[in-house]
PDB file of C-alpha atoms and ligand atoms in Angstrom:
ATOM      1  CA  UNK E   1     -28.369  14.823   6.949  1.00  0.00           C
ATOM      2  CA  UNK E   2     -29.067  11.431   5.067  1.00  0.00           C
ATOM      3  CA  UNK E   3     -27.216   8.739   5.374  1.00  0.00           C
ATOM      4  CA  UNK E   4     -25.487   8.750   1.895  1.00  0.00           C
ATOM      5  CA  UNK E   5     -24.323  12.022   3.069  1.00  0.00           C
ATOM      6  CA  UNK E   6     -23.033  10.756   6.052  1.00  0.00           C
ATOM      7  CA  UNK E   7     -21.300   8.448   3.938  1.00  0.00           C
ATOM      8  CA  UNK E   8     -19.817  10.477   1.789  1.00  0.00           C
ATOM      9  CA  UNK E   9     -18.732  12.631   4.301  1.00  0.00           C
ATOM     10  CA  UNK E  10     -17.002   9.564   6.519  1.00  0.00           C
ATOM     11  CA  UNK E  11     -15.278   8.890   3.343  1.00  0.00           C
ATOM     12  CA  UNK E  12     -13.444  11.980   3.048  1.00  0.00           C
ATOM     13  CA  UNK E  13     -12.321  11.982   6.762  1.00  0.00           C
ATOM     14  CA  UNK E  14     -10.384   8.802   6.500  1.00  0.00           C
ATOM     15  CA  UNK E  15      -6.692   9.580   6.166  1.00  0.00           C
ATOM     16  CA  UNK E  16      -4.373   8.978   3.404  1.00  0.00           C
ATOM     17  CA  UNK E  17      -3.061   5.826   4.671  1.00  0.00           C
ATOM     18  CA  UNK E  18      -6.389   4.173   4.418  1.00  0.00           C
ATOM     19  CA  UNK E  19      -7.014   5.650   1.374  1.00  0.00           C
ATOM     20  CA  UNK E  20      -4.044   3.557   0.067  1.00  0.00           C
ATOM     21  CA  UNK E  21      -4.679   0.854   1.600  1.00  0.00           C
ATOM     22  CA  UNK E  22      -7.769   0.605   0.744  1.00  0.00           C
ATOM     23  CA  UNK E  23      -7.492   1.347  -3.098  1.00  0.00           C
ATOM     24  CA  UNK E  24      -4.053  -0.489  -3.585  1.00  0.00           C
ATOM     25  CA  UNK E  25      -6.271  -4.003  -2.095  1.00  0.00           C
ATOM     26  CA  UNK E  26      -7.623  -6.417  -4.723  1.00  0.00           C
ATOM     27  CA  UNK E  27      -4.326  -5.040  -7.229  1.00  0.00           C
ATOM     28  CA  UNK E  28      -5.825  -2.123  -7.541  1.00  0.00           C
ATOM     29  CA  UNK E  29      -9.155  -3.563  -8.990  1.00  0.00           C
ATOM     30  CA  UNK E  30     -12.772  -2.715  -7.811  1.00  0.00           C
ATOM     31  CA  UNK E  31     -14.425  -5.397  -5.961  1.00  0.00           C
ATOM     32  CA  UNK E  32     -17.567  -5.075  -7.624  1.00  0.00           C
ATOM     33  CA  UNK E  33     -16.820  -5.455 -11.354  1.00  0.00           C
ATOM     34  CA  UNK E  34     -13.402  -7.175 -10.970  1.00  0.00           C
ATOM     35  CA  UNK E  35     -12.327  -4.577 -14.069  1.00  0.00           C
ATOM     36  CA  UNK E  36     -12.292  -0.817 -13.629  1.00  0.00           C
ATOM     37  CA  UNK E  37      -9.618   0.318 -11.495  1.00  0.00           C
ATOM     38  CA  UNK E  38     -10.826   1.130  -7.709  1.00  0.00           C
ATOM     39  CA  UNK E  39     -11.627   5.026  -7.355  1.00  0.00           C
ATOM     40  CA  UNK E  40     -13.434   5.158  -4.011  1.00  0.00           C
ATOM     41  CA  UNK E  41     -13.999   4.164  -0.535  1.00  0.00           C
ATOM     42  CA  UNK E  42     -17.263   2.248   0.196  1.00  0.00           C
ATOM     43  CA  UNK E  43     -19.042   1.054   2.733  1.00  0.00           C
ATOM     44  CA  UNK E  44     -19.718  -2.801   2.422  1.00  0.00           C
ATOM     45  CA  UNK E  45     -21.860  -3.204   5.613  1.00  0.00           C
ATOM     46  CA  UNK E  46     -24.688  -0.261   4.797  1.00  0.00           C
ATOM     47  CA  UNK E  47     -23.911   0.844   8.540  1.00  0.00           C
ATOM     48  CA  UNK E  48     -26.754  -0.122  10.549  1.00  0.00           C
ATOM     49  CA  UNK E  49     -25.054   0.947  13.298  1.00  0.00           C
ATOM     50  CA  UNK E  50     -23.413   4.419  14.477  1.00  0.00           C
ATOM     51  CA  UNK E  51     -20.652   2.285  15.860  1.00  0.00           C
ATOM     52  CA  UNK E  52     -20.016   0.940  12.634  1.00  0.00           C
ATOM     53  CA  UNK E  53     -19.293   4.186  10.624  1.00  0.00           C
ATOM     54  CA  UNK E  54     -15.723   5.270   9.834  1.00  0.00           C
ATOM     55  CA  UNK E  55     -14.276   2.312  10.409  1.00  0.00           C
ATOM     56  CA  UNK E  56     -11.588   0.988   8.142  1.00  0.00           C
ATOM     57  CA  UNK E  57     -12.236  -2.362   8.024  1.00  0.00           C
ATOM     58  CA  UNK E  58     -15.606  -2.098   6.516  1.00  0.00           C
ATOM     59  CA  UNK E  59     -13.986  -0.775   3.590  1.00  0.00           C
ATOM     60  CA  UNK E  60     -13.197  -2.286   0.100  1.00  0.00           C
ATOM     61  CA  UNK E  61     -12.360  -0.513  -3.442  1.00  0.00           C
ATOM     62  CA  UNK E  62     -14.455   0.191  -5.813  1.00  0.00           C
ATOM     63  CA  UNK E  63     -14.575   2.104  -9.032  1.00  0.00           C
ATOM     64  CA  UNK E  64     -16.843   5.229  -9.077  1.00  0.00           C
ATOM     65  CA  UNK E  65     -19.046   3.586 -11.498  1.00  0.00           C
ATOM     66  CA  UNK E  66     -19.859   0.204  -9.591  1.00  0.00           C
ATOM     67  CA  UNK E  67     -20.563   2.949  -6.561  1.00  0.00           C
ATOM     68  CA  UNK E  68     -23.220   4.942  -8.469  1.00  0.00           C
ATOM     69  CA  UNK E  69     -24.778   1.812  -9.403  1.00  0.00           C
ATOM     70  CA  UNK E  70     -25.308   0.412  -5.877  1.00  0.00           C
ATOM     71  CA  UNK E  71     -25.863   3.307  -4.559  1.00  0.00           C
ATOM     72  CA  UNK E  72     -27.448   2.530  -1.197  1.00  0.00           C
ATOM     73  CA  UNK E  73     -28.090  -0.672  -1.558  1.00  0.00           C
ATOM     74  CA  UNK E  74     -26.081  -3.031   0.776  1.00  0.00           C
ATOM     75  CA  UNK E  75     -23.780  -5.356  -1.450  1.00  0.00           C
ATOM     76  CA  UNK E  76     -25.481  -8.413  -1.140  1.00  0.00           C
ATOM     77  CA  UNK E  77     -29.250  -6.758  -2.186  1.00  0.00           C
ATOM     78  CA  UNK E  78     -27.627  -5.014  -5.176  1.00  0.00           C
ATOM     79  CA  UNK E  79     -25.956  -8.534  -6.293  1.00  0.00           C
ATOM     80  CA  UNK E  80     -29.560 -10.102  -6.000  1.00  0.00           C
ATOM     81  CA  UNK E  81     -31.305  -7.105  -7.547  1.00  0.00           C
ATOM     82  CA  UNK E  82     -28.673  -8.050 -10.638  1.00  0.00           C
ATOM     83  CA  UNK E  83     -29.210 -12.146 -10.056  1.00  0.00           C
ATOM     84  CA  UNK E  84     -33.094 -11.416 -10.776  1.00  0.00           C
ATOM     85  CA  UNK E  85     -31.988  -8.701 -13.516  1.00  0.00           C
ATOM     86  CA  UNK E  86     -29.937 -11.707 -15.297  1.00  0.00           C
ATOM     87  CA  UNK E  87     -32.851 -14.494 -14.439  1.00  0.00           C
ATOM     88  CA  UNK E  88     -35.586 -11.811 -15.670  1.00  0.00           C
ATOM     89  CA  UNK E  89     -34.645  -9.415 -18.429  1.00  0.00           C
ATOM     90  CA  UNK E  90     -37.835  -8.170 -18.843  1.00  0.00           C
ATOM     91  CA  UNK E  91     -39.134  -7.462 -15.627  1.00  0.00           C
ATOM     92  CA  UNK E  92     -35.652  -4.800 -14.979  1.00  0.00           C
ATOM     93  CA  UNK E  93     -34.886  -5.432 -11.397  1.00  0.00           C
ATOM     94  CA  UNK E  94     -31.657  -3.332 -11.812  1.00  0.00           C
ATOM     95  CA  UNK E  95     -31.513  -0.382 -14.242  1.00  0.00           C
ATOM     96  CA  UNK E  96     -27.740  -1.392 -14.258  1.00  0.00           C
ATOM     97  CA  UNK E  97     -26.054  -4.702 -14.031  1.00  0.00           C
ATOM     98  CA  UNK E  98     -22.761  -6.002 -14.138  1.00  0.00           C
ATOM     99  CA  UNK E  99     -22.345  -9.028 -16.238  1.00  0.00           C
ATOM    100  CA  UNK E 100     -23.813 -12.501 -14.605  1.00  0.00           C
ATOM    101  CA  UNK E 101     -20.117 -13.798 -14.380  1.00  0.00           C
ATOM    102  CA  UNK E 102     -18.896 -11.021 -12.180  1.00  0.00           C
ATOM    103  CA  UNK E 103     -22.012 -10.626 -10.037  1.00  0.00           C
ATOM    104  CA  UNK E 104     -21.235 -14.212  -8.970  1.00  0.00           C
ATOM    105  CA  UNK E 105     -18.628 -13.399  -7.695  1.00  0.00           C
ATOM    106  CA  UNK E 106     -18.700 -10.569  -5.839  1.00  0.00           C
ATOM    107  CA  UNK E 107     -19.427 -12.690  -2.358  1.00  0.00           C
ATOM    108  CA  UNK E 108     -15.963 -13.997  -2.201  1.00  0.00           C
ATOM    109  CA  UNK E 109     -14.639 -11.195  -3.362  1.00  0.00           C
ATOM    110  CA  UNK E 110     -15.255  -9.239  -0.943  1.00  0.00           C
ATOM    111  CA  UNK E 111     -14.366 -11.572   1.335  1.00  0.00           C
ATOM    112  CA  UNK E 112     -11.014 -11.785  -0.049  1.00  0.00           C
ATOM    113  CA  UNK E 113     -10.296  -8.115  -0.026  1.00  0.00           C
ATOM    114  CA  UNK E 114     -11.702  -7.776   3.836  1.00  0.00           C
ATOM    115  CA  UNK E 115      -8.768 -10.936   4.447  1.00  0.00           C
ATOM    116  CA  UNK E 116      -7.000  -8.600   2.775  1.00  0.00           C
ATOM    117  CA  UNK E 117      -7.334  -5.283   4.293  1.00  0.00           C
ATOM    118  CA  UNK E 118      -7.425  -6.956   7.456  1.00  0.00           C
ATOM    119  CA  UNK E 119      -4.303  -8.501   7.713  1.00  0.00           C
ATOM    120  CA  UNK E 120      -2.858  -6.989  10.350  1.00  0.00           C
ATOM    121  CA  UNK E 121       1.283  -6.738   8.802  1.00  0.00           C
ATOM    122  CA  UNK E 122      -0.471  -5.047   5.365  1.00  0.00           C
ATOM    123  CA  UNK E 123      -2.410  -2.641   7.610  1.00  0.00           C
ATOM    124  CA  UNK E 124       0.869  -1.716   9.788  1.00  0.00           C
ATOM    125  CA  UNK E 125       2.897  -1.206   6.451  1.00  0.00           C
ATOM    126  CA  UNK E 126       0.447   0.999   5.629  1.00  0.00           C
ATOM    127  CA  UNK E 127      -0.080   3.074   8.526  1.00  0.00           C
ATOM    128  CA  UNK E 128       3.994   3.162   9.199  1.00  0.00           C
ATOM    129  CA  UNK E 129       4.604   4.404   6.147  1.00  0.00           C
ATOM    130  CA  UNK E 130       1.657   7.037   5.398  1.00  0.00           C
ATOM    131  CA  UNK E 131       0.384   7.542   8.937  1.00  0.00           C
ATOM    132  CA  UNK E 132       2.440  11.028   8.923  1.00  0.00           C
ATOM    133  CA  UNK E 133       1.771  12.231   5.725  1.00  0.00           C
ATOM    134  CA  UNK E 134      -0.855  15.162   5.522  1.00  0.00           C
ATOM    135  CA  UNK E 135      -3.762  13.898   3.742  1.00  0.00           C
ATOM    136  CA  UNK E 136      -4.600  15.866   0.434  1.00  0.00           C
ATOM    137  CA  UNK E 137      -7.961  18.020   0.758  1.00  0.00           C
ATOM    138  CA  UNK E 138      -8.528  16.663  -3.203  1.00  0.00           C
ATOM    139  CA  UNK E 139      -9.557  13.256  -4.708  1.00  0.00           C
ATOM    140  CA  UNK E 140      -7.036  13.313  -7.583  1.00  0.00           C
ATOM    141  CA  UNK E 141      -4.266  14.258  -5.033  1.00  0.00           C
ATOM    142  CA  UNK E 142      -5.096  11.091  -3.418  1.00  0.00           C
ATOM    143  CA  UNK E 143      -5.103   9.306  -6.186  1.00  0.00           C
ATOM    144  CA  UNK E 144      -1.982  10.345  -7.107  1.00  0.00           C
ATOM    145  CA  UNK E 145      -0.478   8.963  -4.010  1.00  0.00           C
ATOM    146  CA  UNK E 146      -2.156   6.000  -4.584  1.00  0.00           C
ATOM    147  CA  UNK E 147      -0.683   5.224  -7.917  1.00  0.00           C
ATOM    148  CA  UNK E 148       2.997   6.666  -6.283  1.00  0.00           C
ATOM    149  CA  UNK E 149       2.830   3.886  -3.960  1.00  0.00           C
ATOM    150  CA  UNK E 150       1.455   1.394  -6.219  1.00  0.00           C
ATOM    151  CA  UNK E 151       4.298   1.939  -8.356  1.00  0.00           C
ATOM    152  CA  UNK E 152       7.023   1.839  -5.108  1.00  0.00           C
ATOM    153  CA  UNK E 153       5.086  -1.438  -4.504  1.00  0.00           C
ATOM    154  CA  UNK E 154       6.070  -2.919  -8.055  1.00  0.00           C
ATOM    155  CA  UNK E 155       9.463  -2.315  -6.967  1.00  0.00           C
ATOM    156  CA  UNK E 156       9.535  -5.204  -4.501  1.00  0.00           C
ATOM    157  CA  UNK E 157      10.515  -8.817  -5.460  1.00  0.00           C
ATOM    158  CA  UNK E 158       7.325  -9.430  -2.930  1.00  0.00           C
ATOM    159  CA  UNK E 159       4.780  -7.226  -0.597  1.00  0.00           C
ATOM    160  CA  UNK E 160       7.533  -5.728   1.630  1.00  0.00           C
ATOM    161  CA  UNK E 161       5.047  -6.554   4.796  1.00  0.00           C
ATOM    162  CA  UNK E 162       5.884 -10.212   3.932  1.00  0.00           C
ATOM    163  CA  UNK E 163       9.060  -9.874   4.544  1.00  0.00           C
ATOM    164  CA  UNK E 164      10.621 -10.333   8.285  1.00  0.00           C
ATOM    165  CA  UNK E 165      11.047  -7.908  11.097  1.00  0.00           C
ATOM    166  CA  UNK E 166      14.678  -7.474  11.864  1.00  0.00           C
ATOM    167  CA  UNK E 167      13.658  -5.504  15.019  1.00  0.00           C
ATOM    168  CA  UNK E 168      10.795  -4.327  17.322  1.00  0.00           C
ATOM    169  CA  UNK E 169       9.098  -1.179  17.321  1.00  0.00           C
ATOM    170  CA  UNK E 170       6.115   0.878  17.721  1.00  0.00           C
ATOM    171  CA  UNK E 171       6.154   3.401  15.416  1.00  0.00           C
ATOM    172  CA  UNK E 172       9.165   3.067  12.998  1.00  0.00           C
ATOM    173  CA  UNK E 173       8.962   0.180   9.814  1.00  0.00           C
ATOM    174  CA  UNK E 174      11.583  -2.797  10.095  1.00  0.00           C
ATOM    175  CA  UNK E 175      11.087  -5.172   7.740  1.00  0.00           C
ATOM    176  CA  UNK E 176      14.420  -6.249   6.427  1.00  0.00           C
ATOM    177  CA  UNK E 177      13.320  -5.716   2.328  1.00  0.00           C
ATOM    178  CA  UNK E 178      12.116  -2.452   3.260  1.00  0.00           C
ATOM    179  CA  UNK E 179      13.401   0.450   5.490  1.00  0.00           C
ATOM    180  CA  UNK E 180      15.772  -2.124   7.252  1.00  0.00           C
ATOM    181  CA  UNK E 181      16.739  -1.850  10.512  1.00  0.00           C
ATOM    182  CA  UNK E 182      18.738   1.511  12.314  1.00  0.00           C
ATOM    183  CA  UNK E 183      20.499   1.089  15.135  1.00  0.00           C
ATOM    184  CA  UNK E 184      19.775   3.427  17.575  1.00  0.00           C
ATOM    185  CA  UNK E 185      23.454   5.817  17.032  1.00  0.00           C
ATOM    186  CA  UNK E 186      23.471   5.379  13.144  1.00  0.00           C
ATOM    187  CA  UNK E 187      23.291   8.213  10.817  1.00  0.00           C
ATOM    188  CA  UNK E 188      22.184   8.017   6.975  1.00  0.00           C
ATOM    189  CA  UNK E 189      24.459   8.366   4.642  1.00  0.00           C
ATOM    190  CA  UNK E 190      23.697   9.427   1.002  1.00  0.00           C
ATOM    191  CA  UNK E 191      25.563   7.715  -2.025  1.00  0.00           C
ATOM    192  CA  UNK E 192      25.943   8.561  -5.881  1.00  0.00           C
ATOM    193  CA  UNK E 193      25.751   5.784  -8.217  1.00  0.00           C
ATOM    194  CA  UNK E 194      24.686   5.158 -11.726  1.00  0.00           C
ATOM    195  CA  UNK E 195      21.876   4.044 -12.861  1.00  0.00           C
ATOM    196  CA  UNK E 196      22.813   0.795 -13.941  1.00  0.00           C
ATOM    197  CA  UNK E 197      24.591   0.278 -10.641  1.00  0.00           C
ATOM    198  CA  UNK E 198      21.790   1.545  -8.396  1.00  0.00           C
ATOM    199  CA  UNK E 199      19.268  -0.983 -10.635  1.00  0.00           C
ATOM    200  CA  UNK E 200      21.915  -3.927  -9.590  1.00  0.00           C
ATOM    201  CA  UNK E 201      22.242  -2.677  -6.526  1.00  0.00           C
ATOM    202  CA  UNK E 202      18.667  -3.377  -5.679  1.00  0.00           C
ATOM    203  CA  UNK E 203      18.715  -6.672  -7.434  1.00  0.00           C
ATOM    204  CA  UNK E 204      21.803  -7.304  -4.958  1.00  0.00           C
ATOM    205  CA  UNK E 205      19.613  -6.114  -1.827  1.00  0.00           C
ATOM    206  CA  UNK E 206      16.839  -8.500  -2.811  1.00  0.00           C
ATOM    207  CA  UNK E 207      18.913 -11.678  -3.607  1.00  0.00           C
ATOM    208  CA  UNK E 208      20.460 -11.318   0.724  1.00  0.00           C
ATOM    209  CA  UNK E 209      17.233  -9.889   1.704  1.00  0.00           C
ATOM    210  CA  UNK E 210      18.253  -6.946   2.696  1.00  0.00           C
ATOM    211  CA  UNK E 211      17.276  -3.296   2.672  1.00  0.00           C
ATOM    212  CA  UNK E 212      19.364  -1.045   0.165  1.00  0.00           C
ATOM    213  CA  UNK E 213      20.292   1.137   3.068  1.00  0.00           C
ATOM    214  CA  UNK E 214      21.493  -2.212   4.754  1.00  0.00           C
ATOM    215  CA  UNK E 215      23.530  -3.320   2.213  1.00  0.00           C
ATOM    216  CA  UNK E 216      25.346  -0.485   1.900  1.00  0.00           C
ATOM    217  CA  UNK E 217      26.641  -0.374   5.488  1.00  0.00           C
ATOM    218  CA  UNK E 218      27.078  -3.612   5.265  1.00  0.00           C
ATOM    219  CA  UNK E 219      29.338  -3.648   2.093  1.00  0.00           C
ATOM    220  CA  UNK E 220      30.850  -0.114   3.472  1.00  0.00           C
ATOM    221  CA  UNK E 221      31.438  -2.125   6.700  1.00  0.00           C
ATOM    222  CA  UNK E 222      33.712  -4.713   5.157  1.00  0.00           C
ATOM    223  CA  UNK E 223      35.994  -1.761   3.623  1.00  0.00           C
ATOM    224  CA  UNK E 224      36.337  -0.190   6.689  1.00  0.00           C
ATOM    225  CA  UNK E 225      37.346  -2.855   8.608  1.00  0.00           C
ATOM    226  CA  UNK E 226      40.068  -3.714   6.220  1.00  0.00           C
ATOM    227  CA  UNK E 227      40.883  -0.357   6.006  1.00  0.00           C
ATOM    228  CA  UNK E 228      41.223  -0.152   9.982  1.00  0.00           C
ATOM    229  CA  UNK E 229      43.629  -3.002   9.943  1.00  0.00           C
ATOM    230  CA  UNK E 230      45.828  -1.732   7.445  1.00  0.00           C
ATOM    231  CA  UNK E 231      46.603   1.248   9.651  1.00  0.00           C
ATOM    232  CA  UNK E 232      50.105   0.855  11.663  1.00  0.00           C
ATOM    233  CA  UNK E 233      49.122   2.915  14.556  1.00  0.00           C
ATOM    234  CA  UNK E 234      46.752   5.555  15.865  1.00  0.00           C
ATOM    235  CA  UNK E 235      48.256   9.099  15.300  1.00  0.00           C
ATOM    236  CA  UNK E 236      49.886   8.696  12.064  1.00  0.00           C
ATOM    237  CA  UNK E 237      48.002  10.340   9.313  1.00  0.00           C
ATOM    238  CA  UNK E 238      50.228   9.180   6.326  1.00  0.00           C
ATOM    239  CA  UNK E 239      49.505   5.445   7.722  1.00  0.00           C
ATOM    240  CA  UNK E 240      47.326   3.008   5.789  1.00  0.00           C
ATOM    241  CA  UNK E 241      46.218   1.386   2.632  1.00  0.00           C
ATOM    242  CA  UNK E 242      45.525   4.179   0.142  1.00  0.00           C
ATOM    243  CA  UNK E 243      41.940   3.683  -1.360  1.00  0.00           C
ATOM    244  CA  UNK E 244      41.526   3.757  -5.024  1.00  0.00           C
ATOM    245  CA  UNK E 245      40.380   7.863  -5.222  1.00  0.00           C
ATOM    246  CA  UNK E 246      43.493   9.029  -2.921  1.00  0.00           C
ATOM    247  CA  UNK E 247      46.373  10.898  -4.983  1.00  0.00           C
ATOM    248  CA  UNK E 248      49.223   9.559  -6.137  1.00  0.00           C
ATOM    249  CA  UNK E 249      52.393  10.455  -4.091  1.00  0.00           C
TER     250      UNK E 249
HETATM  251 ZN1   ZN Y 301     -16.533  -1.519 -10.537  1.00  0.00          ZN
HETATM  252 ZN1   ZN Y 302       9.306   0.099   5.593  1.00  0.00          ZN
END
C-alpha cells in the first residue's frame, strides 16, 4: 500500500464529528486557496511517523482541488514549489499554482485553523453533539451534514461553545445558548407556536442567554407558580384561577 493510499484510507475512517469539525474550521473555506469551499480532510504534517496518522489534529480543510494539486507534497514544499513558480515563470516549478497573494499566506493559515481545530471547547461541541451519530459510508452524505450544521451554526448570535457551562458533565452538552442545562428528574416537553413567535422566541432566548428549552421552563415556571398560589386548598378541583383556554362556566 502507498502512502497516499494510506491516506486516503485514514481519511475515510475518521468519524462524522471530525468530519464537521474539520470542514466547518476556517468558515467553511479551504486553507490552501482561502476561496473554494473545504471538501476534504488532509493531512498537513505528510506523516512521517505511524504515530502520527489518523489523528485529528493534523487535520485542516481543504477543497478537492487545492488537494490534487499538492498532492504529496508536505504544505510547506508545495508553497515553495509555487514561491519559485511565481519568482520563475519559465522554469515551471509547479504545473499548478495558486495566486502569489494566497500562497503567502498559507503559513498562518494553517496555523490559524490548527488554533482553531484545537481549541479544546470547539472540539467538545463537536464531539458532544455528533459523537453518536452513525457516520455516512458516502462523501456527499457527509457533506450534507456538514452544510446541516453549518446552517444550525448560523443560527447562533455567537459559536455556542463560547458560551458558558451552566453545569458539569462528561458526556451530555451544557452550554447555556445551546442544549441548556436538565436537571437530573426533568422531562421535555414539546410546544406549538407560530412561526413568528418561535423566531422571537429565539431572539428572546439569546437576549437572557438562555437555551430555548430553558426559557420555556423558565417562563412556564412563573405561570405555575402563580397558578399554585391561586389555588384555595389541595383537594378541590373547581379551585383556582381559570387560565385563558379553560371554558366558560
Ligand atoms: Zn483550495
Ligand atoms: Zn449543545
Amino acid at each position: 500500500m502507498t502512502k497516499q493510499d494510506a491516506l486516503s484510507r485514514d481519511r475515510g475512517n475518521q468519524p462524522l464529528w471530525v468530519w464537521i469539525m474539520v470542514l466547518t474550521a476556517h468558515a467553511g473555506r479551504c486553507v490552501y486557496c482561502d476561496e473554494r469551499q473545504s471538501e476534504t480532510l488532509e493531512h498537513e504534517a505528510p506523516l512521517a511517523s505511524e504515530a502520527g496518522r489518523d489523528i485529528w489534529w493534523n487535520l485542516v480543510p481543504a477543497c478537492d482541488r487545492c488537494n490534487g494539486w499538492k498532492h504529496k507534497k508536505s504544505a510547506s514544499e508545495w508553497a515553495f514549489d509555487m514561491k519559485m513558480h511565481h519568482a520563475h515563470p519559465k522554469v515551471g516549478f509547479a504545473r499548478h499554482a495558486l495566486p502569489l497573494q494566497a500562497v503567502e499566506g498559507i503559513k498562518e493559515r494553517i496555523a490559524q485553523v490548527q488554533r482553531e481545530i484545537q481549541g479544546a471547547a470547539r472540539r467538545t461541541w463537536f464531539e458532544r453533539h455528533y459523537g453518536d451519530v452513525k457516520t455516512p459510508r458516502l462523501r456527499f452524505e457527509k457533506h450534507e451534514e456538514v452544510e446541516r450544521c453549518t446552517k444550525k451554526l448560523q443560527g447562533y448570535s455567537y459559536p455556542p461553545w463560547e458560551s458558558t457551562e451552566a453545569g458539569q458533565s462528561e458526556t451530555t452538552c451544557m452550554r447555556i445558548l445551546c442544549c441548556g442545562y436538565h436537571q437530573k428528574d426533568s422531562t421535555l416537553e414539546f410546544v406549538t407556536l407560530p412561526k413568528a413567535d418561535r423566531r422571537d422566541l429565539e431572539r428572546m432566548a439569546y437576549a437572557r442567554g438562555l437555551w430555548t428549552g430553558d426559557l420555556i421552563g423558565a417562563l412556564l415556571k412563573a405561570a405555575l407558580d402563580e397558578w399554585r398560589q391561586s389555588r384555595p386548598a389541595e383537594g378541590n378541583p373547581q379551585g383556582g384561577a381559570k387560565l385563558p383556554l379553560s371554558p366558560q362556566s
